């Protein structure tokens, strides 16, 4: 069945079109008509391949996020460094075209409500964490996955800011922020304690 699906250009066109429409209109605004018009196929085509618009959207976004997870994966290199990782991730986050970035955030927002999207969202987050762990390992810090979540959150946050107010400097600013986060992760315990005390002075 999987082989047959790969040979169905109209079905593939619907999946690709659904991602584009979700990126433009959101999940709630995506309809059979909008998707079929974008795919340039008859309206009945969607019902032929999918039992509902929800099934079409879920399958399209799941495939999209899976592909995105593969794209974000850090290339296997012998000279991986925290700086290399920060540069790679900043380019991957900011280099994604607007409609696809919007579609990706739609997956994350709807994962809590749609079981079909939950696993895809978790897998995508896992791939984002993998690159951060690679950078932390290269920096020599043992903090691993626990610290990696902060890097993922930073990247996602910058991606949202870029949607609201797009700046040419966003890629460089994200790189700098990620690099500084790596620097903070490798501070010696006494240095970390000193900076923690310095930055919390005056809070009481």
JSON list of C-alpha atoms in Angstrom, two decimals:
[
{"chain": "A", "resi": 1, "resn": "UNK", "atom": "CA", "xyz": [0.00, 0.00, 0.00]},
{"chain": "A", "resi": 2, "resn": "UNK", "atom": "CA", "xyz": [2.87, 2.37, 0.81]},
{"chain": "A", "resi": 3, "resn": "UNK", "atom": "CA", "xyz": [4.35, 1.78, -2.62]},
{"chain": "A", "resi": 4, "resn": "UNK", "atom": "CA", "xyz": [1.00, 2.51, -4.27]},
{"chain": "A", "resi": 5, "resn": "UNK", "atom": "CA", "xyz": [0.64, 5.74, -2.33]},
{"chain": "A", "resi": 6, "resn": "UNK", "atom": "CA", "xyz": [3.99, 6.99, -3.56]},
{"chain": "A", "resi": 7, "resn": "UNK", "atom": "CA", "xyz": [2.74, 6.50, -7.12]},
{"chain": "A", "resi": 8, "resn": "UNK", "atom": "CA", "xyz": [-0.34, 8.69, -6.66]},
{"chain": "A", "resi": 9, "resn": "UNK", "atom": "CA", "xyz": [0.57, 12.22, -7.80]},
{"chain": "A", "resi": 10, "resn": "UNK", "atom": "CA", "xyz": [-2.85, 13.68, -7.01]},
{"chain": "A", "resi": 11, "resn": "UNK", "atom": "CA", "xyz": [-2.69, 12.40, -3.46]},
{"chain": "A", "resi": 12, "resn": "UNK", "atom": "CA", "xyz": [0.80, 13.82, -3.02]},
{"chain": "A", "resi": 13, "resn": "UNK", "atom": "CA", "xyz": [-0.37, 17.12, -4.48]},
{"chain": "A", "resi": 14, "resn": "UNK", "atom": "CA", "xyz": [-3.17, 17.27, -1.91]},
{"chain": "A", "resi": 15, "resn": "UNK", "atom": "CA", "xyz": [-0.73, 16.68, 0.95]},
{"chain": "A", "resi": 16, "resn": "UNK", "atom": "CA", "xyz": [1.62, 19.40, -0.26]},
{"chain": "A", "resi": 17, "resn": "UNK", "atom": "CA", "xyz": [-1.25, 21.80, -0.85]},
{"chain": "A", "resi": 18, "resn": "UNK", "atom": "CA", "xyz": [-2.70, 21.14, 2.60]},
{"chain": "A", "resi": 19, "resn": "UNK", "atom": "CA", "xyz": [0.55, 22.24, 4.25]},
{"chain": "A", "resi": 20, "resn": "UNK", "atom": "CA", "xyz": [0.54, 25.47, 2.23]},
{"chain": "A", "resi": 21, "resn": "UNK", "atom": "CA", "xyz": [-3.07, 26.23, 3.07]},
{"chain": "A", "resi": 22, "resn": "UNK", "atom": "CA", "xyz": [-2.59, 25.47, 6.77]},
{"chain": "A", "resi": 23, "resn": "UNK", "atom": "CA", "xyz": [0.37, 27.84, 6.75]},
{"chain": "A", "resi": 24, "resn": "UNK", "atom": "CA", "xyz": [-1.78, 30.60, 5.25]},
{"chain": "A", "resi": 25, "resn": "UNK", "atom": "CA", "xyz": [-5.14, 30.01, 6.93]},
{"chain": "A", "resi": 26, "resn": "UNK", "atom": "CA", "xyz": [-4.42, 27.88, 9.99]},
{"chain": "A", "resi": 27, "resn": "UNK", "atom": "CA", "xyz": [-5.92, 24.47, 10.68]},
{"chain": "A", "resi": 28, "resn": "UNK", "atom": "CA", "xyz": [-9.37, 25.90, 11.42]},
{"chain": "A", "resi": 29, "resn": "UNK", "atom": "CA", "xyz": [-9.48, 27.72, 8.10]},
{"chain": "A", "resi": 30, "resn": "UNK", "atom": "CA", "xyz": [-8.39, 24.80, 5.94]},
{"chain": "A", "resi": 31, "resn": "UNK", "atom": "CA", "xyz": [-11.16, 23.29, 3.82]},
{"chain": "A", "resi": 32, "resn": "UNK", "atom": "CA", "xyz": [-11.48, 20.66, 1.10]},
{"chain": "A", "resi": 33, "resn": "UNK", "atom": "CA", "xyz": [-12.14, 23.36, -1.46]},
{"chain": "A", "resi": 34, "resn": "UNK", "atom": "CA", "xyz": [-9.13, 25.45, -0.49]},
{"chain": "A", "resi": 35, "resn": "UNK", "atom": "CA", "xyz": [-6.82, 22.44, -0.64]},
{"chain": "A", "resi": 36, "resn": "UNK", "atom": "CA", "xyz": [-8.12, 21.05, -3.92]},
{"chain": "A", "resi": 37, "resn": "UNK", "atom": "CA", "xyz": [-7.97, 24.46, -5.58]},
{"chain": "A", "resi": 38, "resn": "UNK", "atom": "CA", "xyz": [-4.36, 24.86, -4.45]},
{"chain": "A", "resi": 39, "resn": "UNK", "atom": "CA", "xyz": [-3.53, 21.34, -5.68]},
{"chain": "A", "resi": 40, "resn": "UNK", "atom": "CA", "xyz": [-5.39, 22.06, -8.94]},
{"chain": "A", "resi": 41, "resn": "UNK", "atom": "CA", "xyz": [-7.47, 18.90, -8.75]},
{"chain": "A", "resi": 42, "resn": "UNK", "atom": "CA", "xyz": [-11.27, 18.36, -8.75]},
{"chain": "A", "resi": 43, "resn": "UNK", "atom": "CA", "xyz": [-13.03, 18.89, -5.42]},
{"chain": "A", "resi": 44, "resn": "UNK", "atom": "CA", "xyz": [-14.08, 15.24, -5.19]},
{"chain": "A", "resi": 45, "resn": "UNK", "atom": "CA", "xyz": [-10.44, 14.13, -5.27]},
{"chain": "A", "resi": 46, "resn": "UNK", "atom": "CA", "xyz": [-9.96, 14.92, -1.59]},
{"chain": "A", "resi": 47, "resn": "UNK", "atom": "CA", "xyz": [-12.88, 12.71, -0.57]},
{"chain": "A", "resi": 48, "resn": "UNK", "atom": "CA", "xyz": [-11.54, 9.91, -2.77]},
{"chain": "A", "resi": 49, "resn": "UNK", "atom": "CA", "xyz": [-8.25, 9.72, -0.89]},
{"chain": "A", "resi": 50, "resn": "UNK", "atom": "CA", "xyz": [-9.23, 10.92, 2.59]},
{"chain": "A", "resi": 51, "resn": "UNK", "atom": "CA", "xyz": [-12.29, 10.25, 4.72]},
{"chain": "A", "resi": 52, "resn": "UNK", "atom": "CA", "xyz": [-12.34, 13.79, 6.13]},
{"chain": "A", "resi": 53, "resn": "UNK", "atom": "CA", "xyz": [-10.53, 17.11, 6.05]},
{"chain": "A", "resi": 54, "resn": "UNK", "atom": "CA", "xyz": [-9.15, 16.28, 9.49]},
{"chain": "A", "resi": 55, "resn": "UNK", "atom": "CA", "xyz": [-7.53, 13.11, 8.15]},
{"chain": "A", "resi": 56, "resn": "UNK", "atom": "CA", "xyz": [-6.05, 15.01, 5.22]},
{"chain": "A", "resi": 57, "resn": "UNK", "atom": "CA", "xyz": [-4.65, 17.74, 7.46]},
{"chain": "A", "resi": 58, "resn": "UNK", "atom": "CA", "xyz": [-3.25, 15.29, 10.01]},
{"chain": "A", "resi": 59, "resn": "UNK", "atom": "CA", "xyz": [-1.50, 13.18, 7.39]},
{"chain": "A", "resi": 60, "resn": "UNK", "atom": "CA", "xyz": [-0.16, 16.21, 5.53]},
{"chain": "A", "resi": 61, "resn": "UNK", "atom": "CA", "xyz": [1.23, 17.86, 8.66]},
{"chain": "A", "resi": 62, "resn": "UNK", "atom": "CA", "xyz": [2.65, 14.60, 10.01]},
{"chain": "A", "resi": 63, "resn": "UNK", "atom": "CA", "xyz": [4.56, 14.04, 6.77]},
{"chain": "A", "resi": 64, "resn": "UNK", "atom": "CA", "xyz": [5.68, 17.67, 6.72]},
{"chain": "A", "resi": 65, "resn": "UNK", "atom": "CA", "xyz": [7.00, 17.59, 10.29]},
{"chain": "A", "resi": 66, "resn": "UNK", "atom": "CA", "xyz": [8.78, 14.30, 9.67]},
{"chain": "A", "resi": 67, "resn": "UNK", "atom": "CA", "xyz": [10.55, 15.84, 6.69]},
{"chain": "A", "resi": 68, "resn": "UNK", "atom": "CA", "xyz": [11.35, 18.92, 8.76]},
{"chain": "A", "resi": 69, "resn": "UNK", "atom": "CA", "xyz": [12.88, 16.76, 11.49]},
{"chain": "A", "resi": 70, "resn": "UNK", "atom": "CA", "xyz": [15.15, 15.17, 8.90]},
{"chain": "A", "resi": 71, "resn": "UNK", "atom": "CA", "xyz": [16.17, 18.58, 7.56]},
{"chain": "A", "resi": 72, "resn": "UNK", "atom": "CA", "xyz": [17.03, 19.97, 10.97]},
{"chain": "A", "resi": 73, "resn": "UNK", "atom": "CA", "xyz": [19.29, 17.04, 11.80]},
{"chain": "A", "resi": 74, "resn": "UNK", "atom": "CA", "xyz": [22.88, 18.15, 12.31]},
{"chain": "A", "resi": 75, "resn": "UNK", "atom": "CA", "xyz": [25.18, 16.83, 9.57]},
{"chain": "A", "resi": 76, "resn": "UNK", "atom": "CA", "xyz": [27.65, 14.21, 10.77]},
{"chain": "A", "resi": 77, "resn": "UNK", "atom": "CA", "xyz": [31.00, 15.96, 10.98]},
{"chain": "A", "resi": 78, "resn": "UNK", "atom": "CA", "xyz": [34.21, 15.40, 12.91]},
{"chain": "A", "resi": 79, "resn": "UNK", "atom": "CA", "xyz": [34.68, 19.09, 13.68]},
{"chain": "A", "resi": 80, "resn": "UNK", "atom": "CA", "xyz": [31.35, 19.75, 15.40]},
{"chain": "A", "resi": 81, "resn": "UNK", "atom": "CA", "xyz": [31.64, 22.56, 17.92]},
{"chain": "A", "resi": 82, "resn": "UNK", "atom": "CA", "xyz": [29.10, 24.62, 19.89]},
{"chain": "A", "resi": 83, "resn": "UNK", "atom": "CA", "xyz": [29.64, 27.45, 17.41]},
{"chain": "A", "resi": 84, "resn": "UNK", "atom": "CA", "xyz": [29.02, 25.12, 14.46]},
{"chain": "A", "resi": 85, "resn": "UNK", "atom": "CA", "xyz": [25.83, 23.85, 16.06]},
{"chain": "A", "resi": 86, "resn": "UNK", "atom": "CA", "xyz": [24.59, 27.37, 16.86]},
{"chain": "A", "resi": 87, "resn": "UNK", "atom": "CA", "xyz": [25.24, 28.54, 13.31]},
{"chain": "A", "resi": 88, "resn": "UNK", "atom": "CA", "xyz": [23.56, 25.48, 11.78]},
{"chain": "A", "resi": 89, "resn": "UNK", "atom": "CA", "xyz": [20.45, 25.76, 13.92]},
{"chain": "A", "resi": 90, "resn": "UNK", "atom": "CA", "xyz": [20.07, 29.52, 13.43]},
{"chain": "A", "resi": 91, "resn": "UNK", "atom": "CA", "xyz": [20.19, 29.06, 9.67]},
{"chain": "A", "resi": 92, "resn": "UNK", "atom": "CA", "xyz": [17.68, 26.20, 9.77]},
{"chain": "A", "resi": 93, "resn": "UNK", "atom": "CA", "xyz": [15.20, 28.15, 11.89]},
{"chain": "A", "resi": 94, "resn": "UNK", "atom": "CA", "xyz": [15.40, 31.42, 10.01]},
{"chain": "A", "resi": 95, "resn": "UNK", "atom": "CA", "xyz": [15.85, 29.90, 6.56]},
{"chain": "A", "resi": 96, "resn": "UNK", "atom": "CA", "xyz": [12.42, 28.24, 6.58]},
{"chain": "A", "resi": 97, "resn": "UNK", "atom": "CA", "xyz": [9.95, 30.07, 4.35]},
{"chain": "A", "resi": 98, "resn": "UNK", "atom": "CA", "xyz": [7.15, 31.87, 6.13]},
{"chain": "A", "resi": 99, "resn": "UNK", "atom": "CA", "xyz": [4.23, 29.63, 5.13]},
{"chain": "A", "resi": 100, "resn": "UNK", "atom": "CA", "xyz": [6.06, 26.50, 6.25]},
{"chain": "A", "resi": 101, "resn": "UNK", "atom": "CA", "xyz": [7.12, 28.09, 9.53]},
{"chain": "A", "resi": 102, "resn": "UNK", "atom": "CA", "xyz": [3.50, 28.98, 10.19]},
{"chain": "A", "resi": 103, "resn": "UNK", "atom": "CA", "xyz": [2.45, 25.41, 9.35]},
{"chain": "A", "resi": 104, "resn": "UNK", "atom": "CA", "xyz": [5.07, 24.08, 11.76]},
{"chain": "A", "resi": 105, "resn": "UNK", "atom": "CA", "xyz": [3.75, 26.21, 14.61]},
{"chain": "A", "resi": 106, "resn": "UNK", "atom": "CA", "xyz": [0.24, 25.08, 13.76]},
{"chain": "A", "resi": 107, "resn": "UNK", "atom": "CA", "xyz": [1.41, 21.51, 14.37]},
{"chain": "A", "resi": 108, "resn": "UNK", "atom": "CA", "xyz": [2.81, 22.44, 17.77]},
{"chain": "A", "resi": 109, "resn": "UNK", "atom": "CA", "xyz": [-0.30, 24.38, 18.78]},
{"chain": "A", "resi": 110, "resn": "UNK", "atom": "CA", "xyz": [-2.67, 21.62, 17.72]},
{"chain": "A", "resi": 111, "resn": "UNK", "atom": "CA", "xyz": [-0.63, 18.68, 19.03]},
{"chain": "A", "resi": 112, "resn": "UNK", "atom": "CA", "xyz": [-2.28, 18.92, 22.44]},
{"chain": "A", "resi": 113, "resn": "UNK", "atom": "CA", "xyz": [-5.75, 18.70, 20.86]},
{"chain": "A", "resi": 114, "resn": "UNK", "atom": "CA", "xyz": [-5.06, 16.27, 18.03]},
{"chain": "A", "resi": 115, "resn": "UNK", "atom": "CA", "xyz": [-3.59, 12.87, 18.97]},
{"chain": "A", "resi": 116, "resn": "UNK", "atom": "CA", "xyz": [-2.58, 12.26, 15.34]},
{"chain": "A", "resi": 117, "resn": "UNK", "atom": "CA", "xyz": [-0.22, 15.24, 15.51]},
{"chain": "A", "resi": 118, "resn": "UNK", "atom": "CA", "xyz": [1.15, 14.66, 19.00]},
{"chain": "A", "resi": 119, "resn": "UNK", "atom": "CA", "xyz": [3.74, 12.04, 18.05]},
{"chain": "A", "resi": 120, "resn": "UNK", "atom": "CA", "xyz": [4.92, 14.05, 15.04]},
{"chain": "A", "resi": 121, "resn": "UNK", "atom": "CA", "xyz": [5.38, 17.11, 17.25]},
{"chain": "A", "resi": 122, "resn": "UNK", "atom": "CA", "xyz": [7.31, 15.13, 19.87]},
{"chain": "A", "resi": 123, "resn": "UNK", "atom": "CA", "xyz": [9.57, 13.65, 17.21]},
{"chain": "A", "resi": 124, "resn": "UNK", "atom": "CA", "xyz": [10.27, 17.11, 15.81]},
{"chain": "A", "resi": 125, "resn": "UNK", "atom": "CA", "xyz": [11.17, 18.42, 19.26]},
{"chain": "A", "resi": 126, "resn": "UNK", "atom": "CA", "xyz": [13.42, 15.40, 19.79]},
{"chain": "A", "resi": 127, "resn": "UNK", "atom": "CA", "xyz": [15.31, 16.20, 16.59]},
{"chain": "A", "resi": 128, "resn": "UNK", "atom": "CA", "xyz": [15.72, 19.81, 17.74]},
{"chain": "A", "resi": 129, "resn": "UNK", "atom": "CA", "xyz": [17.07, 18.59, 21.07]},
{"chain": "A", "resi": 130, "resn": "UNK", "atom": "CA", "xyz": [19.53, 16.26, 19.36]},
{"chain": "A", "resi": 131, "resn": "UNK", "atom": "CA", "xyz": [21.45, 19.12, 17.79]},
{"chain": "A", "resi": 132, "resn": "UNK", "atom": "CA", "xyz": [21.56, 20.97, 21.12]},
{"chain": "A", "resi": 133, "resn": "UNK", "atom": "CA", "xyz": [22.88, 17.87, 22.91]},
{"chain": "A", "resi": 134, "resn": "UNK", "atom": "CA", "xyz": [25.58, 17.57, 20.22]},
{"chain": "A", "resi": 135, "resn": "UNK", "atom": "CA", "xyz": [26.68, 21.11, 20.97]},
{"chain": "A", "resi": 136, "resn": "UNK", "atom": "CA", "xyz": [26.62, 20.57, 24.72]},
{"chain": "A", "resi": 137, "resn": "UNK", "atom": "CA", "xyz": [28.67, 17.40, 24.32]},
{"chain": "A", "resi": 138, "resn": "UNK", "atom": "CA", "xyz": [31.18, 19.25, 22.16]},
{"chain": "A", "resi": 139, "resn": "UNK", "atom": "CA", "xyz": [31.41, 21.95, 24.83]},
{"chain": "A", "resi": 140, "resn": "UNK", "atom": "CA", "xyz": [32.16, 19.32, 27.46]},
{"chain": "A", "resi": 141, "resn": "UNK", "atom": "CA", "xyz": [29.14, 19.94, 29.65]},
{"chain": "A", "resi": 142, "resn": "UNK", "atom": "CA", "xyz": [27.34, 16.92, 31.15]},
{"chain": "A", "resi": 143, "resn": "UNK", "atom": "CA", "xyz": [23.93, 18.62, 31.32]},
{"chain": "A", "resi": 144, "resn": "UNK", "atom": "CA", "xyz": [22.58, 16.89, 28.19]},
{"chain": "A", "resi": 145, "resn": "UNK", "atom": "CA", "xyz": [18.89, 16.77, 27.34]},
{"chain": "A", "resi": 146, "resn": "UNK", "atom": "CA", "xyz": [17.80, 18.79, 30.38]},
{"chain": "A", "resi": 147, "resn": "UNK", "atom": "CA", "xyz": [19.75, 21.82, 29.18]},
{"chain": "A", "resi": 148, "resn": "UNK", "atom": "CA", "xyz": [18.89, 21.17, 25.54]},
{"chain": "A", "resi": 149, "resn": "UNK", "atom": "CA", "xyz": [15.26, 22.17, 26.09]},
{"chain": "A", "resi": 150, "resn": "UNK", "atom": "CA", "xyz": [16.35, 25.77, 26.72]},
{"chain": "A", "resi": 151, "resn": "UNK", "atom": "CA", "xyz": [18.09, 25.86, 23.33]},
{"chain": "A", "resi": 152, "resn": "UNK", "atom": "CA", "xyz": [14.99, 24.49, 21.60]},
{"chain": "A", "resi": 153, "resn": "UNK", "atom": "CA", "xyz": [12.79, 27.06, 23.32]},
{"chain": "A", "resi": 154, "resn": "UNK", "atom": "CA", "xyz": [15.15, 29.86, 22.30]},
{"chain": "A", "resi": 155, "resn": "UNK", "atom": "CA", "xyz": [15.02, 28.81, 18.66]},
{"chain": "A", "resi": 156, "resn": "UNK", "atom": "CA", "xyz": [11.24, 28.48, 18.64]},
{"chain": "A", "resi": 157, "resn": "UNK", "atom": "CA", "xyz": [10.88, 31.86, 20.31]},
{"chain": "A", "resi": 158, "resn": "UNK", "atom": "CA", "xyz": [13.07, 33.59, 17.76]},
{"chain": "A", "resi": 159, "resn": "UNK", "atom": "CA", "xyz": [11.08, 31.91, 15.01]},
{"chain": "A", "resi": 160, "resn": "UNK", "atom": "CA", "xyz": [7.89, 33.44, 16.40]},
{"chain": "A", "resi": 161, "resn": "UNK", "atom": "CA", "xyz": [9.46, 36.88, 16.72]},
{"chain": "A", "resi": 162, "resn": "UNK", "atom": "CA", "xyz": [10.59, 36.63, 13.11]},
{"chain": "A", "resi": 163, "resn": "UNK", "atom": "CA", "xyz": [6.97, 36.05, 12.07]},
{"chain": "A", "resi": 164, "resn": "UNK", "atom": "CA", "xyz": [5.76, 39.10, 13.96]},
{"chain": "A", "resi": 165, "resn": "UNK", "atom": "CA", "xyz": [8.63, 41.44, 13.06]},
{"chain": "A", "resi": 166, "resn": "UNK", "atom": "CA", "xyz": [11.02, 40.19, 10.43]},
{"chain": "A", "resi": 167, "resn": "UNK", "atom": "CA", "xyz": [14.53, 41.61, 10.70]},
{"chain": "A", "resi": 168, "resn": "UNK", "atom": "CA", "xyz": [17.54, 40.93, 8.51]},
{"chain": "A", "resi": 169, "resn": "UNK", "atom": "CA", "xyz": [19.65, 40.54, 11.65]},
{"chain": "A", "resi": 170, "resn": "UNK", "atom": "CA", "xyz": [17.49, 37.77, 13.14]},
{"chain": "A", "resi": 171, "resn": "UNK", "atom": "CA", "xyz": [19.71, 34.88, 12.01]},
{"chain": "A", "resi": 172, "resn": "UNK", "atom": "CA", "xyz": [22.82, 36.52, 13.45]},
{"chain": "A", "resi": 173, "resn": "UNK", "atom": "CA", "xyz": [21.02, 37.48, 16.65]},
{"chain": "A", "resi": 174, "resn": "UNK", "atom": "CA", "xyz": [19.78, 33.93, 17.14]},
{"chain": "A", "resi": 175, "resn": "UNK", "atom": "CA", "xyz": [23.29, 32.61, 16.54]},
{"chain": "A", "resi": 176, "resn": "UNK", "atom": "CA", "xyz": [24.68, 35.01, 19.15]},
{"chain": "A", "resi": 177, "resn": "UNK", "atom": "CA", "xyz": [22.01, 34.09, 21.70]},
{"chain": "A", "resi": 178, "resn": "UNK", "atom": "CA", "xyz": [22.62, 30.36, 21.18]},
{"chain": "A", "resi": 179, "resn": "UNK", "atom": "CA", "xyz": [26.38, 30.84, 21.44]},
{"chain": "A", "resi": 180, "resn": "UNK", "atom": "CA", "xyz": [25.98, 32.78, 24.69]},
{"chain": "A", "resi": 181, "resn": "UNK", "atom": "CA", "xyz": [23.74, 30.04, 26.06]},
{"chain": "A", "resi": 182, "resn": "UNK", "atom": "CA", "xyz": [26.45, 27.50, 25.27]},
{"chain": "A", "resi": 183, "resn": "UNK", "atom": "CA", "xyz": [28.99, 29.71, 27.06]},
{"chain": "A", "resi": 184, "resn": "UNK", "atom": "CA", "xyz": [26.76, 29.83, 30.12]},
{"chain": "A", "resi": 185, "resn": "UNK", "atom": "CA", "xyz": [26.41, 26.06, 30.10]},
{"chain": "A", "resi": 186, "resn": "UNK", "atom": "CA", "xyz": [30.15, 25.47, 30.48]},
{"chain": "A", "resi": 187, "resn": "UNK", "atom": "CA", "xyz": [30.84, 27.83, 33.38]},
{"chain": "A", "resi": 188, "resn": "UNK", "atom": "CA", "xyz": [32.59, 26.22, 36.31]},
{"chain": "A", "resi": 189, "resn": "UNK", "atom": "CA", "xyz": [30.37, 25.78, 39.39]},
{"chain": "A", "resi": 190, "resn": "UNK", "atom": "CA", "xyz": [32.03, 28.64, 41.25]},
{"chain": "A", "resi": 191, "resn": "UNK", "atom": "CA", "xyz": [31.72, 30.92, 38.22]},
{"chain": "A", "resi": 192, "resn": "UNK", "atom": "CA", "xyz": [28.10, 29.95, 37.79]},
{"chain": "A", "resi": 193, "resn": "UNK", "atom": "CA", "xyz": [27.39, 30.64, 41.46]},
{"chain": "A", "resi": 194, "resn": "UNK", "atom": "CA", "xyz": [29.13, 34.02, 41.27]},
{"chain": "A", "resi": 195, "resn": "UNK", "atom": "CA", "xyz": [27.14, 35.11, 38.23]},
{"chain": "A", "resi": 196, "resn": "UNK", "atom": "CA", "xyz": [23.91, 33.81, 39.75]},
{"chain": "A", "resi": 197, "resn": "UNK", "atom": "CA", "xyz": [24.53, 35.90, 42.86]},
{"chain": "A", "resi": 198, "resn": "UNK", "atom": "CA", "xyz": [25.50, 38.95, 40.80]},
{"chain": "A", "resi": 199, "resn": "UNK", "atom": "CA", "xyz": [22.42, 38.77, 38.59]},
{"chain": "A", "resi": 200, "resn": "UNK", "atom": "CA", "xyz": [20.01, 38.21, 41.47]},
{"chain": "A", "resi": 201, "resn": "UNK", "atom": "CA", "xyz": [21.25, 41.13, 43.58]},
{"chain": "A", "resi": 202, "resn": "UNK", "atom": "CA", "xyz": [18.51, 43.61, 44.35]},
{"chain": "A", "resi": 203, "resn": "UNK", "atom": "CA", "xyz": [15.65, 41.17, 43.82]},
{"chain": "A", "resi": 204, "resn": "UNK", "atom": "CA", "xyz": [14.73, 41.09, 47.50]}
]
